[in-house]
Structures are given as structure tokens and as C-alpha cells.
């Protein structure tokens, strides 16, 4: 048979193509997102309630009192109030987070001529910042709906005549879309962008750099590090995330738990929110809910990044 009549071999999808790598990042991120929600959501509920309770007549005296009253009034399920929103959104949020992080690292490691180079330490921080910006557009709506449901108990304790407007996350979505259209889910997007961009630069950058430092110390590959080591690096990364931007998170919580009706909003924009929160308690007002946040940071982020790391290693096995 001549070369002209020979059939071309079927095209195979290389396991190293950009789309395949992106799909692996998305799947690993989704697995990590589910794990961090199950571990971290109770702490997030306490954080949001402490951040948004009234200063003049607080419902909770601290994180322990908030946990006790939440369980007393709502049962253990109260700690998972609004969990449907983050669980439903994990496919989109964590897919965007780790998909963008993987794509950013590959882009930064590609030269103009198409050749690749090893990433420098600063590149991981750059990739983290790019990732945080992109992920804000998926995390913002998830946080918004979760927060709207989490604060209903506070308002009911403040006002005995208060009737919760939302019985489920689906009702919350329906009402916000009906009131504000496509912009409804993005209430509080500005502080989310201000938080996520630097926070993820610190968080993901520190995680990668810490892993490399430990691997270099032990003269091994990062893939050879133990689960305990990866969890520790991830936990430290999570702690630095919150240390870097917690006051901005308070601003975000205030804006996202405000009325969905623009005419009734107290916190209309970031400068107004900063001014009003400062008037409520100065610097300390911007650190309400800090304790449960730090308690959550190490275990939740440790579990998530360990999951992402191990799933990625499994998917990349030849």
C-alpha cells in the first residue's frame, strides 16, 4: 500500500494539553471545595453573625456564646445555615479558583516563543492575585446568598415581629433577581474584589512557596511531601489569607447582608461602609468575627488544599 493511500492514525488527546490540564484543575478544585464547605461552614456562620450583629445591642458576647445560642435556637443545623448556596456553587467557585490558578501558573511559565521556564517564587503570588480576581465573580454571589440567610436569626432576635423573607436559598435567589435583575447576585462585589485579589496572592503564593521550601530542605519533590506537611503548609496559607485582609471582609459582610432593595440600603458603597463601621466602634469594629475565622482557617484550608493536591496527583499519574 502506498503512502498516499495509507490512513492517518486517529488523533489522540494528549494528557498534557491545556484543556485536559484545566479539566483536571477544575475537578480537583471541586473536590476541595466540597471538603472545605463541610469542615468550615459552621465557623463561617459564626463569623458572619458576629460581624453583622448590632453594636449597641449585641446578640452574642463572643464566639462561644454565638455557637451556644445558635445550637440552642436552631439545633446543630443552625451552624450550617445557608450551606446550600456554597455547596451548590462549589462547581463554579472552586472550578474558577483552581482552574484559574493552574492556567495562571502555566501562562506565567510560558515564554514569548512558546517555550516554558520554571516558575520563580514571585510568580506564585502573581498567579494567586490573578486567580483571586477571577474567582471573585463566582464567590461573590455564593457569599451573598449564604450571608443573607445566615443573618435572619439575628434580625428575628432584634425584632420579635420580624418575618424572615427567605425560607430557602432558592427563594432568596428568586427575590434578588426579581428586585435587581442580573446585578442582584453581585451585591458587595467591590469589596469581594478588594479582598480576593491580595488575599489569594498571599494564600496560594505562600502555600506553594512553603511546599517548595520544605521539599528543598528534605531534598525531595513536592509530590513526595507527607499529607501532614501539605496540610500544615495549607493551614499556614489560610491563616495568612485572613491576617492580610480581614477588615475588608467585614466591609463585604456588611454590604452583602444589607437590604436587597437599593433604596433601603444603609451600606451603599465601600467608602460609606467604612465610615459607618468606623463610627460604630473604630478599629475594633473591623475585627468582629476574627476569632472563629482564625480557628477555621487552619483546618478548613488544610483539608481543602490537601484534597486538591492529592486529587491532582492522582489525576496526573501516568
PDB file of C-alpha atoms in Angstrom:
ATOM      1  CA  UNK A   1       0.000   0.000   0.000  1.00  0.00           C
ATOM      2  CA  UNK A   2       1.405   3.376  -0.990  1.00  0.00           C
ATOM      3  CA  UNK A   3       1.947   6.206   1.451  1.00  0.00           C
ATOM      4  CA  UNK A   4      -0.770   8.181  -0.333  1.00  0.00           C
ATOM      5  CA  UNK A   5      -3.398   5.545   0.374  1.00  0.00           C
ATOM      6  CA  UNK A   6      -2.412   4.885   3.957  1.00  0.00           C
ATOM      7  CA  UNK A   7      -4.958   6.078   6.511  1.00  0.00           C
ATOM      8  CA  UNK A   8      -3.812   8.640   9.035  1.00  0.00           C
ATOM      9  CA  UNK A   9      -3.775   7.359  12.618  1.00  0.00           C
ATOM     10  CA  UNK A  10      -6.638   8.606  14.804  1.00  0.00           C
ATOM     11  CA  UNK A  11      -5.896  11.765  16.727  1.00  0.00           C
ATOM     12  CA  UNK A  12      -5.310  11.169  20.415  1.00  0.00           C
ATOM     13  CA  UNK A  13      -5.887  13.709  23.148  1.00  0.00           C
ATOM     14  CA  UNK A  14      -2.619  14.238  24.953  1.00  0.00           C
ATOM     15  CA  UNK A  15      -2.884  14.100  28.730  1.00  0.00           C
ATOM     16  CA  UNK A  16      -0.746  17.246  28.814  1.00  0.00           C
ATOM     17  CA  UNK A  17      -2.883  19.501  26.608  1.00  0.00           C
ATOM     18  CA  UNK A  18      -4.083  22.769  28.115  1.00  0.00           C
ATOM     19  CA  UNK A  19      -7.756  21.759  28.114  1.00  0.00           C
ATOM     20  CA  UNK A  20      -7.053  18.443  29.812  1.00  0.00           C
ATOM     21  CA  UNK A  21      -4.944  20.150  32.461  1.00  0.00           C
ATOM     22  CA  UNK A  22      -7.698  22.711  33.001  1.00  0.00           C
ATOM     23  CA  UNK A  23     -10.286  19.947  33.383  1.00  0.00           C
ATOM     24  CA  UNK A  24      -8.099  18.240  35.985  1.00  0.00           C
ATOM     25  CA  UNK A  25      -7.680  21.516  37.890  1.00  0.00           C
ATOM     26  CA  UNK A  26     -11.439  22.057  37.825  1.00  0.00           C
ATOM     27  CA  UNK A  27     -12.222  18.566  39.094  1.00  0.00           C
ATOM     28  CA  UNK A  28      -9.621  18.732  41.864  1.00  0.00           C
ATOM     29  CA  UNK A  29     -10.857  22.165  42.885  1.00  0.00           C
ATOM     30  CA  UNK A  30     -14.439  20.974  43.066  1.00  0.00           C
ATOM     31  CA  UNK A  31     -13.441  18.107  45.363  1.00  0.00           C
ATOM     32  CA  UNK A  32     -11.528  20.539  47.546  1.00  0.00           C
ATOM     33  CA  UNK A  33     -14.464  22.931  47.622  1.00  0.00           C
ATOM     34  CA  UNK A  34     -16.846  20.295  48.933  1.00  0.00           C
ATOM     35  CA  UNK A  35     -14.404  19.327  51.685  1.00  0.00           C
ATOM     36  CA  UNK A  36     -13.788  22.929  52.814  1.00  0.00           C
ATOM     37  CA  UNK A  37     -17.518  23.619  52.960  1.00  0.00           C
ATOM     38  CA  UNK A  38     -18.238  20.616  55.162  1.00  0.00           C
ATOM     39  CA  UNK A  39     -15.392  21.488  57.545  1.00  0.00           C
ATOM     40  CA  UNK A  40     -15.502  25.276  57.506  1.00  0.00           C
ATOM     41  CA  UNK A  41     -19.135  26.352  57.102  1.00  0.00           C
ATOM     42  CA  UNK A  42     -20.050  26.270  60.844  1.00  0.00           C
ATOM     43  CA  UNK A  43     -17.177  28.655  61.592  1.00  0.00           C
ATOM     44  CA  UNK A  44     -18.249  30.885  58.710  1.00  0.00           C
ATOM     45  CA  UNK A  45     -21.769  31.080  60.141  1.00  0.00           C
ATOM     46  CA  UNK A  46     -20.367  32.256  63.491  1.00  0.00           C
ATOM     47  CA  UNK A  47     -18.081  34.778  61.752  1.00  0.00           C
ATOM     48  CA  UNK A  48     -20.863  36.372  59.708  1.00  0.00           C
ATOM     49  CA  UNK A  49     -23.219  36.594  62.689  1.00  0.00           C
ATOM     50  CA  UNK A  50     -20.593  38.206  64.903  1.00  0.00           C
ATOM     51  CA  UNK A  51     -19.654  40.631  62.116  1.00  0.00           C
ATOM     52  CA  UNK A  52     -23.216  41.740  61.415  1.00  0.00           C
ATOM     53  CA  UNK A  53     -24.891  41.833  64.850  1.00  0.00           C
ATOM     54  CA  UNK A  54     -25.796  45.322  66.181  1.00  0.00           C
ATOM     55  CA  UNK A  55     -23.112  47.042  68.218  1.00  0.00           C
ATOM     56  CA  UNK A  56     -25.500  48.796  70.623  1.00  0.00           C
ATOM     57  CA  UNK A  57     -27.495  45.663  71.473  1.00  0.00           C
ATOM     58  CA  UNK A  58     -25.330  42.639  70.599  1.00  0.00           C
ATOM     59  CA  UNK A  59     -26.993  39.233  70.455  1.00  0.00           C
ATOM     60  CA  UNK A  60     -23.757  37.326  71.162  1.00  0.00           C
ATOM     61  CA  UNK A  61     -20.985  38.113  73.640  1.00  0.00           C
ATOM     62  CA  UNK A  62     -18.355  36.139  71.730  1.00  0.00           C
ATOM     63  CA  UNK A  63     -17.667  33.131  69.554  1.00  0.00           C
ATOM     64  CA  UNK A  64     -18.525  30.548  72.247  1.00  0.00           C
ATOM     65  CA  UNK A  65     -21.770  32.330  73.115  1.00  0.00           C
ATOM     66  CA  UNK A  66     -22.635  32.588  69.416  1.00  0.00           C
ATOM     67  CA  UNK A  67     -22.087  28.839  68.936  1.00  0.00           C
ATOM     68  CA  UNK A  68     -24.102  28.005  72.072  1.00  0.00           C
ATOM     69  CA  UNK A  69     -27.074  30.197  71.134  1.00  0.00           C
ATOM     70  CA  UNK A  70     -27.028  29.037  67.520  1.00  0.00           C
ATOM     71  CA  UNK A  71     -27.340  25.399  68.619  1.00  0.00           C
ATOM     72  CA  UNK A  72     -29.882  26.290  71.329  1.00  0.00           C
ATOM     73  CA  UNK A  73     -32.163  28.240  68.992  1.00  0.00           C
ATOM     74  CA  UNK A  74     -31.711  26.324  65.751  1.00  0.00           C
ATOM     75  CA  UNK A  75     -30.124  22.988  66.617  1.00  0.00           C
ATOM     76  CA  UNK A  76     -26.883  21.760  65.062  1.00  0.00           C
ATOM     77  CA  UNK A  77     -28.342  22.538  61.650  1.00  0.00           C
ATOM     78  CA  UNK A  78     -28.121  26.231  62.515  1.00  0.00           C
ATOM     79  CA  UNK A  79     -24.349  26.049  62.139  1.00  0.00           C
ATOM     80  CA  UNK A  80     -24.929  25.022  58.510  1.00  0.00           C
ATOM     81  CA  UNK A  81     -27.428  27.807  57.784  1.00  0.00           C
ATOM     82  CA  UNK A  82     -27.133  28.806  54.139  1.00  0.00           C
ATOM     83  CA  UNK A  83     -24.891  25.828  53.320  1.00  0.00           C
ATOM     84  CA  UNK A  84     -26.935  25.045  50.194  1.00  0.00           C
ATOM     85  CA  UNK A  85     -25.531  28.118  48.474  1.00  0.00           C
ATOM     86  CA  UNK A  86     -21.821  27.269  48.872  1.00  0.00           C
ATOM     87  CA  UNK A  87     -22.382  23.575  48.166  1.00  0.00           C
ATOM     88  CA  UNK A  88     -24.347  24.357  45.011  1.00  0.00           C
ATOM     89  CA  UNK A  89     -21.749  26.878  43.968  1.00  0.00           C
ATOM     90  CA  UNK A  90     -18.640  24.786  44.550  1.00  0.00           C
ATOM     91  CA  UNK A  91     -18.560  23.526  40.974  1.00  0.00           C
ATOM     92  CA  UNK A  92     -18.396  27.115  39.746  1.00  0.00           C
ATOM     93  CA  UNK A  93     -16.359  28.788  42.501  1.00  0.00           C
ATOM     94  CA  UNK A  94     -13.659  26.183  43.102  1.00  0.00           C
ATOM     95  CA  UNK A  95     -13.565  25.368  39.393  1.00  0.00           C
ATOM     96  CA  UNK A  96     -12.837  29.019  38.672  1.00  0.00           C
ATOM     97  CA  UNK A  97     -10.385  29.283  41.592  1.00  0.00           C
ATOM     98  CA  UNK A  98      -8.171  26.304  40.828  1.00  0.00           C
ATOM     99  CA  UNK A  99      -8.797  26.383  37.093  1.00  0.00           C
ATOM    100  CA  UNK A 100      -7.600  29.995  37.036  1.00  0.00           C
ATOM    101  CA  UNK A 101      -4.670  29.227  39.351  1.00  0.00           C
ATOM    102  CA  UNK A 102      -3.452  26.377  37.150  1.00  0.00           C
ATOM    103  CA  UNK A 103      -3.941  28.396  33.975  1.00  0.00           C
ATOM    104  CA  UNK A 104      -2.200  31.435  35.501  1.00  0.00           C
ATOM    105  CA  UNK A 105       0.827  29.362  36.510  1.00  0.00           C
ATOM    106  CA  UNK A 106       1.060  27.851  33.035  1.00  0.00           C
ATOM    107  CA  UNK A 107       0.747  31.292  31.389  1.00  0.00           C
ATOM    108  CA  UNK A 108       3.401  32.828  33.642  1.00  0.00           C
ATOM    109  CA  UNK A 109       5.694  29.875  32.957  1.00  0.00           C
ATOM    110  CA  UNK A 110       5.426  30.201  29.170  1.00  0.00           C
ATOM    111  CA  UNK A 111       7.896  32.384  27.286  1.00  0.00           C
ATOM    112  CA  UNK A 112       7.022  34.539  24.280  1.00  0.00           C
ATOM    113  CA  UNK A 113       8.416  31.882  21.906  1.00  0.00           C
ATOM    114  CA  UNK A 114       6.214  29.172  23.415  1.00  0.00           C
ATOM    115  CA  UNK A 115       8.944  27.519  25.441  1.00  0.00           C
ATOM    116  CA  UNK A 116       8.462  27.004  29.146  1.00  0.00           C
ATOM    117  CA  UNK A 117      10.501  28.016  32.170  1.00  0.00           C
ATOM    118  CA  UNK A 118      10.433  27.121  35.868  1.00  0.00           C
ATOM    119  CA  UNK A 119       8.283  29.454  37.922  1.00  0.00           C
ATOM    120  CA  UNK A 120      10.011  31.840  40.288  1.00  0.00           C
ATOM    121  CA  UNK A 121       8.628  32.443  43.777  1.00  0.00           C
ATOM    122  CA  UNK A 122       7.093  35.772  42.804  1.00  0.00           C
ATOM    123  CA  UNK A 123       5.183  34.033  40.006  1.00  0.00           C
ATOM    124  CA  UNK A 124       3.091  32.060  42.503  1.00  0.00           C
ATOM    125  CA  UNK A 125       1.979  35.299  44.157  1.00  0.00           C
ATOM    126  CA  UNK A 126       1.163  36.817  40.771  1.00  0.00           C
ATOM    127  CA  UNK A 127      -0.855  33.725  39.837  1.00  0.00           C
ATOM    128  CA  UNK A 128      -2.685  33.902  43.162  1.00  0.00           C
ATOM    129  CA  UNK A 129      -3.658  37.547  42.585  1.00  0.00           C
ATOM    130  CA  UNK A 130      -4.938  36.784  39.073  1.00  0.00           C
ATOM    131  CA  UNK A 131      -6.861  33.837  40.476  1.00  0.00           C
ATOM    132  CA  UNK A 132      -8.456  35.894  43.257  1.00  0.00           C
ATOM    133  CA  UNK A 133      -9.722  38.485  40.794  1.00  0.00           C
ATOM    134  CA  UNK A 134     -11.342  35.890  38.524  1.00  0.00           C
ATOM    135  CA  UNK A 135     -12.806  33.824  41.371  1.00  0.00           C
ATOM    136  CA  UNK A 136     -14.471  36.874  42.961  1.00  0.00           C
ATOM    137  CA  UNK A 137     -17.115  36.792  40.236  1.00  0.00           C
ATOM    138  CA  UNK A 138     -18.224  33.312  41.297  1.00  0.00           C
ATOM    139  CA  UNK A 139     -17.524  33.536  45.040  1.00  0.00           C
ATOM    140  CA  UNK A 140     -19.329  36.878  45.384  1.00  0.00           C
ATOM    141  CA  UNK A 141     -22.843  35.583  44.601  1.00  0.00           C
ATOM    142  CA  UNK A 142     -22.285  32.443  46.710  1.00  0.00           C
ATOM    143  CA  UNK A 143     -21.233  34.511  49.729  1.00  0.00           C
ATOM    144  CA  UNK A 144     -24.089  36.955  49.161  1.00  0.00           C
ATOM    145  CA  UNK A 145     -26.845  34.334  49.295  1.00  0.00           C
ATOM    146  CA  UNK A 146     -25.199  32.486  52.176  1.00  0.00           C
ATOM    147  CA  UNK A 147     -24.886  35.682  54.205  1.00  0.00           C
ATOM    148  CA  UNK A 148     -28.463  36.776  53.550  1.00  0.00           C
ATOM    149  CA  UNK A 149     -29.701  33.509  55.077  1.00  0.00           C
ATOM    150  CA  UNK A 150     -27.212  33.490  57.957  1.00  0.00           C
ATOM    151  CA  UNK A 151     -28.285  36.869  59.392  1.00  0.00           C
ATOM    152  CA  UNK A 152     -32.020  36.215  59.504  1.00  0.00           C
ATOM    153  CA  UNK A 153     -31.770  34.779  63.031  1.00  0.00           C
ATOM    154  CA  UNK A 154     -30.082  37.985  64.273  1.00  0.00           C
ATOM    155  CA  UNK A 155     -32.886  40.135  62.895  1.00  0.00           C
ATOM    156  CA  UNK A 156     -35.540  37.878  64.382  1.00  0.00           C
ATOM    157  CA  UNK A 157     -33.951  38.224  67.842  1.00  0.00           C
ATOM    158  CA  UNK A 158     -33.730  42.003  67.477  1.00  0.00           C
ATOM    159  CA  UNK A 159     -37.342  42.375  66.419  1.00  0.00           C
ATOM    160  CA  UNK A 160     -39.991  39.847  67.610  1.00  0.00           C
ATOM    161  CA  UNK A 161     -42.249  40.948  64.738  1.00  0.00           C
ATOM    162  CA  UNK A 162     -39.586  40.247  62.111  1.00  0.00           C
ATOM    163  CA  UNK A 163     -40.622  37.725  59.493  1.00  0.00           C
ATOM    164  CA  UNK A 164     -37.714  36.096  57.584  1.00  0.00           C
ATOM    165  CA  UNK A 165     -38.188  36.926  53.904  1.00  0.00           C
ATOM    166  CA  UNK A 166     -36.409  33.784  52.682  1.00  0.00           C
ATOM    167  CA  UNK A 167     -37.266  30.209  53.534  1.00  0.00           C
ATOM    168  CA  UNK A 168     -34.581  28.780  51.262  1.00  0.00           C
ATOM    169  CA  UNK A 169     -31.681  29.819  49.074  1.00  0.00           C
ATOM    170  CA  UNK A 170     -33.926  29.384  46.017  1.00  0.00           C
ATOM    171  CA  UNK A 171     -36.397  31.924  47.400  1.00  0.00           C
ATOM    172  CA  UNK A 172     -33.519  34.321  48.078  1.00  0.00           C
ATOM    173  CA  UNK A 173     -32.250  33.950  44.505  1.00  0.00           C
ATOM    174  CA  UNK A 174     -35.737  34.490  43.090  1.00  0.00           C
ATOM    175  CA  UNK A 175     -36.350  37.670  45.072  1.00  0.00           C
ATOM    176  CA  UNK A 176     -32.952  39.236  44.384  1.00  0.00           C
ATOM    177  CA  UNK A 177     -33.223  38.596  40.646  1.00  0.00           C
ATOM    178  CA  UNK A 178     -36.755  39.967  40.611  1.00  0.00           C
ATOM    179  CA  UNK A 179     -35.666  43.106  42.507  1.00  0.00           C
ATOM    180  CA  UNK A 180     -32.327  43.887  40.875  1.00  0.00           C
ATOM    181  CA  UNK A 181     -32.109  41.730  37.782  1.00  0.00           C
ATOM    182  CA  UNK A 182     -28.754  40.232  36.811  1.00  0.00           C
ATOM    183  CA  UNK A 183     -26.949  42.624  39.175  1.00  0.00           C
ATOM    184  CA  UNK A 184     -28.759  41.160  42.189  1.00  0.00           C
ATOM    185  CA  UNK A 185     -26.318  38.320  42.976  1.00  0.00           C
ATOM    186  CA  UNK A 186     -23.349  40.710  42.762  1.00  0.00           C
ATOM    187  CA  UNK A 187     -24.277  42.873  45.744  1.00  0.00           C
ATOM    188  CA  UNK A 188     -20.992  43.573  47.537  1.00  0.00           C
ATOM    189  CA  UNK A 189     -18.826  42.678  44.531  1.00  0.00           C
ATOM    190  CA  UNK A 190     -16.456  45.657  45.004  1.00  0.00           C
ATOM    191  CA  UNK A 191     -15.235  44.605  48.480  1.00  0.00           C
ATOM    192  CA  UNK A 192     -15.113  40.986  47.281  1.00  0.00           C
ATOM    193  CA  UNK A 193     -12.643  42.011  44.559  1.00  0.00           C
ATOM    194  CA  UNK A 194     -10.694  44.138  47.045  1.00  0.00           C
ATOM    195  CA  UNK A 195     -10.494  41.153  49.384  1.00  0.00           C
ATOM    196  CA  UNK A 196      -9.897  38.284  46.995  1.00  0.00           C
ATOM    197  CA  UNK A 197      -7.137  39.724  44.808  1.00  0.00           C
ATOM    198  CA  UNK A 198      -4.494  40.365  47.506  1.00  0.00           C
ATOM    199  CA  UNK A 199      -5.747  37.606  49.824  1.00  0.00           C
ATOM    200  CA  UNK A 200      -5.357  34.851  47.246  1.00  0.00           C
ATOM    201  CA  UNK A 201      -1.958  36.200  46.236  1.00  0.00           C
ATOM    202  CA  UNK A 202      -0.843  35.707  49.843  1.00  0.00           C
ATOM    203  CA  UNK A 203      -2.788  32.475  50.385  1.00  0.00           C
ATOM    204  CA  UNK A 204      -1.928  30.476  47.269  1.00  0.00           C
ATOM    205  CA  UNK A 205       1.508  32.055  46.921  1.00  0.00           C
ATOM    206  CA  UNK A 206       2.512  31.157  50.481  1.00  0.00           C
ATOM    207  CA  UNK A 207       1.154  27.624  50.093  1.00  0.00           C
ATOM    208  CA  UNK A 208       3.241  26.925  47.005  1.00  0.00           C
ATOM    209  CA  UNK A 209       6.372  28.631  48.340  1.00  0.00           C
ATOM    210  CA  UNK A 210       6.144  26.826  51.707  1.00  0.00           C
ATOM    211  CA  UNK A 211       5.803  23.464  49.940  1.00  0.00           C
ATOM    212  CA  UNK A 212       8.857  24.177  47.814  1.00  0.00           C
ATOM    213  CA  UNK A 213      10.877  25.328  50.826  1.00  0.00           C
ATOM    214  CA  UNK A 214      10.072  22.175  52.799  1.00  0.00           C
ATOM    215  CA  UNK A 215      10.779  19.954  49.779  1.00  0.00           C
ATOM    216  CA  UNK A 216      14.134  21.679  49.231  1.00  0.00           C
ATOM    217  CA  UNK A 217      15.016  21.232  52.908  1.00  0.00           C
ATOM    218  CA  UNK A 218      14.337  17.493  52.685  1.00  0.00           C
ATOM    219  CA  UNK A 219      15.833  17.207  49.178  1.00  0.00           C
ATOM    220  CA  UNK A 220      12.658  15.731  47.683  1.00  0.00           C
ATOM    221  CA  UNK A 221       9.869  16.654  45.263  1.00  0.00           C
ATOM    222  CA  UNK A 222       6.770  18.487  46.471  1.00  0.00           C
ATOM    223  CA  UNK A 223       4.743  15.444  45.387  1.00  0.00           C
ATOM    224  CA  UNK A 224       6.698  13.364  47.894  1.00  0.00           C
ATOM    225  CA  UNK A 225       5.684  15.504  50.890  1.00  0.00           C
ATOM    226  CA  UNK A 226       3.515  13.852  53.525  1.00  0.00           C
ATOM    227  CA  UNK A 227      -0.164  14.676  53.980  1.00  0.00           C
ATOM    228  CA  UNK A 228       0.643  16.262  57.348  1.00  0.00           C
ATOM    229  CA  UNK A 229       3.216  18.566  55.752  1.00  0.00           C
ATOM    230  CA  UNK A 230       0.867  19.649  52.961  1.00  0.00           C
ATOM    231  CA  UNK A 231      -1.916  20.241  55.486  1.00  0.00           C
ATOM    232  CA  UNK A 232       0.425  22.372  57.624  1.00  0.00           C
ATOM    233  CA  UNK A 233       1.524  24.459  54.622  1.00  0.00           C
ATOM    234  CA  UNK A 234      -2.099  24.910  53.573  1.00  0.00           C
ATOM    235  CA  UNK A 235      -3.175  25.822  57.102  1.00  0.00           C
ATOM    236  CA  UNK A 236      -0.475  28.485  57.365  1.00  0.00           C
ATOM    237  CA  UNK A 237      -1.500  29.814  53.967  1.00  0.00           C
ATOM    238  CA  UNK A 238      -5.107  30.020  55.141  1.00  0.00           C
ATOM    239  CA  UNK A 239      -4.142  31.929  58.286  1.00  0.00           C
ATOM    240  CA  UNK A 240      -2.141  34.484  56.271  1.00  0.00           C
ATOM    241  CA  UNK A 241      -5.165  34.913  53.961  1.00  0.00           C
ATOM    242  CA  UNK A 242      -7.244  36.287  56.829  1.00  0.00           C
ATOM    243  CA  UNK A 243      -4.440  38.199  58.513  1.00  0.00           C
ATOM    244  CA  UNK A 244      -3.931  40.092  55.261  1.00  0.00           C
ATOM    245  CA  UNK A 245      -7.476  41.318  54.621  1.00  0.00           C
ATOM    246  CA  UNK A 246      -9.903  40.679  57.488  1.00  0.00           C
ATOM    247  CA  UNK A 247     -11.115  44.318  57.773  1.00  0.00           C
ATOM    248  CA  UNK A 248     -12.120  44.184  54.100  1.00  0.00           C
ATOM    249  CA  UNK A 249     -14.120  41.038  54.841  1.00  0.00           C
ATOM    250  CA  UNK A 250     -16.086  42.959  57.486  1.00  0.00           C
ATOM    251  CA  UNK A 251     -16.923  45.587  54.877  1.00  0.00           C
ATOM    252  CA  UNK A 252     -18.015  42.843  52.475  1.00  0.00           C
ATOM    253  CA  UNK A 253     -20.245  41.188  55.092  1.00  0.00           C
ATOM    254  CA  UNK A 254     -21.926  44.491  55.933  1.00  0.00           C
ATOM    255  CA  UNK A 255     -22.716  45.220  52.281  1.00  0.00           C
ATOM    256  CA  UNK A 256     -23.828  41.671  51.447  1.00  0.00           C
ATOM    257  CA  UNK A 257     -26.201  41.394  54.415  1.00  0.00           C
ATOM    258  CA  UNK A 258     -27.784  44.789  53.698  1.00  0.00           C
ATOM    259  CA  UNK A 259     -31.227  45.138  52.119  1.00  0.00           C
ATOM    260  CA  UNK A 260     -31.583  43.842  48.584  1.00  0.00           C
ATOM    261  CA  UNK A 261     -33.669  46.949  47.859  1.00  0.00           C
ATOM    262  CA  UNK A 262     -31.159  49.674  46.836  1.00  0.00           C
ATOM    263  CA  UNK A 263     -33.409  52.409  48.239  1.00  0.00           C
ATOM    264  CA  UNK A 264     -33.315  50.832  51.713  1.00  0.00           C
ATOM    265  CA  UNK A 265     -29.604  50.073  51.897  1.00  0.00           C
ATOM    266  CA  UNK A 266     -27.527  51.507  54.723  1.00  0.00           C
ATOM    267  CA  UNK A 267     -24.179  50.497  53.214  1.00  0.00           C
ATOM    268  CA  UNK A 268     -24.425  51.890  49.695  1.00  0.00           C
ATOM    269  CA  UNK A 269     -20.739  51.680  48.723  1.00  0.00           C
ATOM    270  CA  UNK A 270     -17.315  50.903  50.183  1.00  0.00           C
ATOM    271  CA  UNK A 271     -16.418  54.437  51.418  1.00  0.00           C
ATOM    272  CA  UNK A 272     -19.820  54.843  53.094  1.00  0.00           C
ATOM    273  CA  UNK A 273     -19.491  51.411  54.714  1.00  0.00           C
ATOM    274  CA  UNK A 274     -16.015  52.189  56.047  1.00  0.00           C
ATOM    275  CA  UNK A 275     -17.256  55.460  57.556  1.00  0.00           C
ATOM    276  CA  UNK A 276     -20.311  53.885  59.199  1.00  0.00           C
ATOM    277  CA  UNK A 277     -18.428  50.890  60.581  1.00  0.00           C
ATOM    278  CA  UNK A 278     -15.717  53.161  61.977  1.00  0.00           C
ATOM    279  CA  UNK A 279     -18.411  55.230  63.711  1.00  0.00           C
ATOM    280  CA  UNK A 280     -19.747  52.060  65.330  1.00  0.00           C
ATOM    281  CA  UNK A 281     -16.516  51.070  67.049  1.00  0.00           C
ATOM    282  CA  UNK A 282     -13.324  52.333  65.466  1.00  0.00           C
ATOM    283  CA  UNK A 283     -10.620  49.815  64.564  1.00  0.00           C
ATOM    284  CA  UNK A 284     -12.154  47.037  66.677  1.00  0.00           C
ATOM    285  CA  UNK A 285     -15.331  47.117  64.587  1.00  0.00           C
ATOM    286  CA  UNK A 286     -13.336  45.857  61.602  1.00  0.00           C
ATOM    287  CA  UNK A 287     -12.208  42.746  63.502  1.00  0.00           C
ATOM    288  CA  UNK A 288     -15.566  41.405  64.672  1.00  0.00           C
ATOM    289  CA  UNK A 289     -15.714  37.673  63.961  1.00  0.00           C
ATOM    290  CA  UNK A 290     -11.910  37.410  63.758  1.00  0.00           C
ATOM    291  CA  UNK A 291     -11.633  34.567  66.303  1.00  0.00           C
ATOM    292  CA  UNK A 292     -13.846  31.976  64.537  1.00  0.00           C
ATOM    293  CA  UNK A 293     -12.205  32.961  61.280  1.00  0.00           C
ATOM    294  CA  UNK A 294      -8.711  32.120  62.538  1.00  0.00           C
ATOM    295  CA  UNK A 295      -9.972  28.933  64.238  1.00  0.00           C
ATOM    296  CA  UNK A 296     -11.460  27.888  60.894  1.00  0.00           C
ATOM    297  CA  UNK A 297      -8.506  28.914  58.735  1.00  0.00           C
ATOM    298  CA  UNK A 298      -6.040  26.120  59.503  1.00  0.00           C
ATOM    299  CA  UNK A 299      -8.291  23.008  59.450  1.00  0.00           C
ATOM    300  CA  UNK A 300     -10.590  24.126  56.626  1.00  0.00           C
ATOM    301  CA  UNK A 301      -7.854  25.285  54.275  1.00  0.00           C
ATOM    302  CA  UNK A 302      -5.632  22.400  55.295  1.00  0.00           C
ATOM    303  CA  UNK A 303      -8.304  19.890  54.316  1.00  0.00           C
ATOM    304  CA  UNK A 304      -9.163  21.705  51.088  1.00  0.00           C
ATOM    305  CA  UNK A 305      -5.640  22.128  49.703  1.00  0.00           C
ATOM    306  CA  UNK A 306      -4.661  18.634  50.801  1.00  0.00           C
ATOM    307  CA  UNK A 307      -7.666  17.307  48.873  1.00  0.00           C
ATOM    308  CA  UNK A 308      -6.810  19.383  45.801  1.00  0.00           C
ATOM    309  CA  UNK A 309      -3.161  18.346  45.979  1.00  0.00           C
ATOM    310  CA  UNK A 310      -3.859  14.628  46.317  1.00  0.00           C
ATOM    311  CA  UNK A 311      -6.611  14.561  43.681  1.00  0.00           C
ATOM    312  CA  UNK A 312      -4.322  16.413  41.263  1.00  0.00           C
ATOM    313  CA  UNK A 313      -1.508  13.924  41.921  1.00  0.00           C
ATOM    314  CA  UNK A 314      -3.906  11.030  41.323  1.00  0.00           C
ATOM    315  CA  UNK A 315      -5.164  12.509  38.049  1.00  0.00           C
ATOM    316  CA  UNK A 316      -1.620  13.170  36.833  1.00  0.00           C
ATOM    317  CA  UNK A 317      -0.365   9.626  37.399  1.00  0.00           C
ATOM    318  CA  UNK A 318       0.915   8.105  34.199  1.00  0.00           C
TER     319      UNK A 318
END
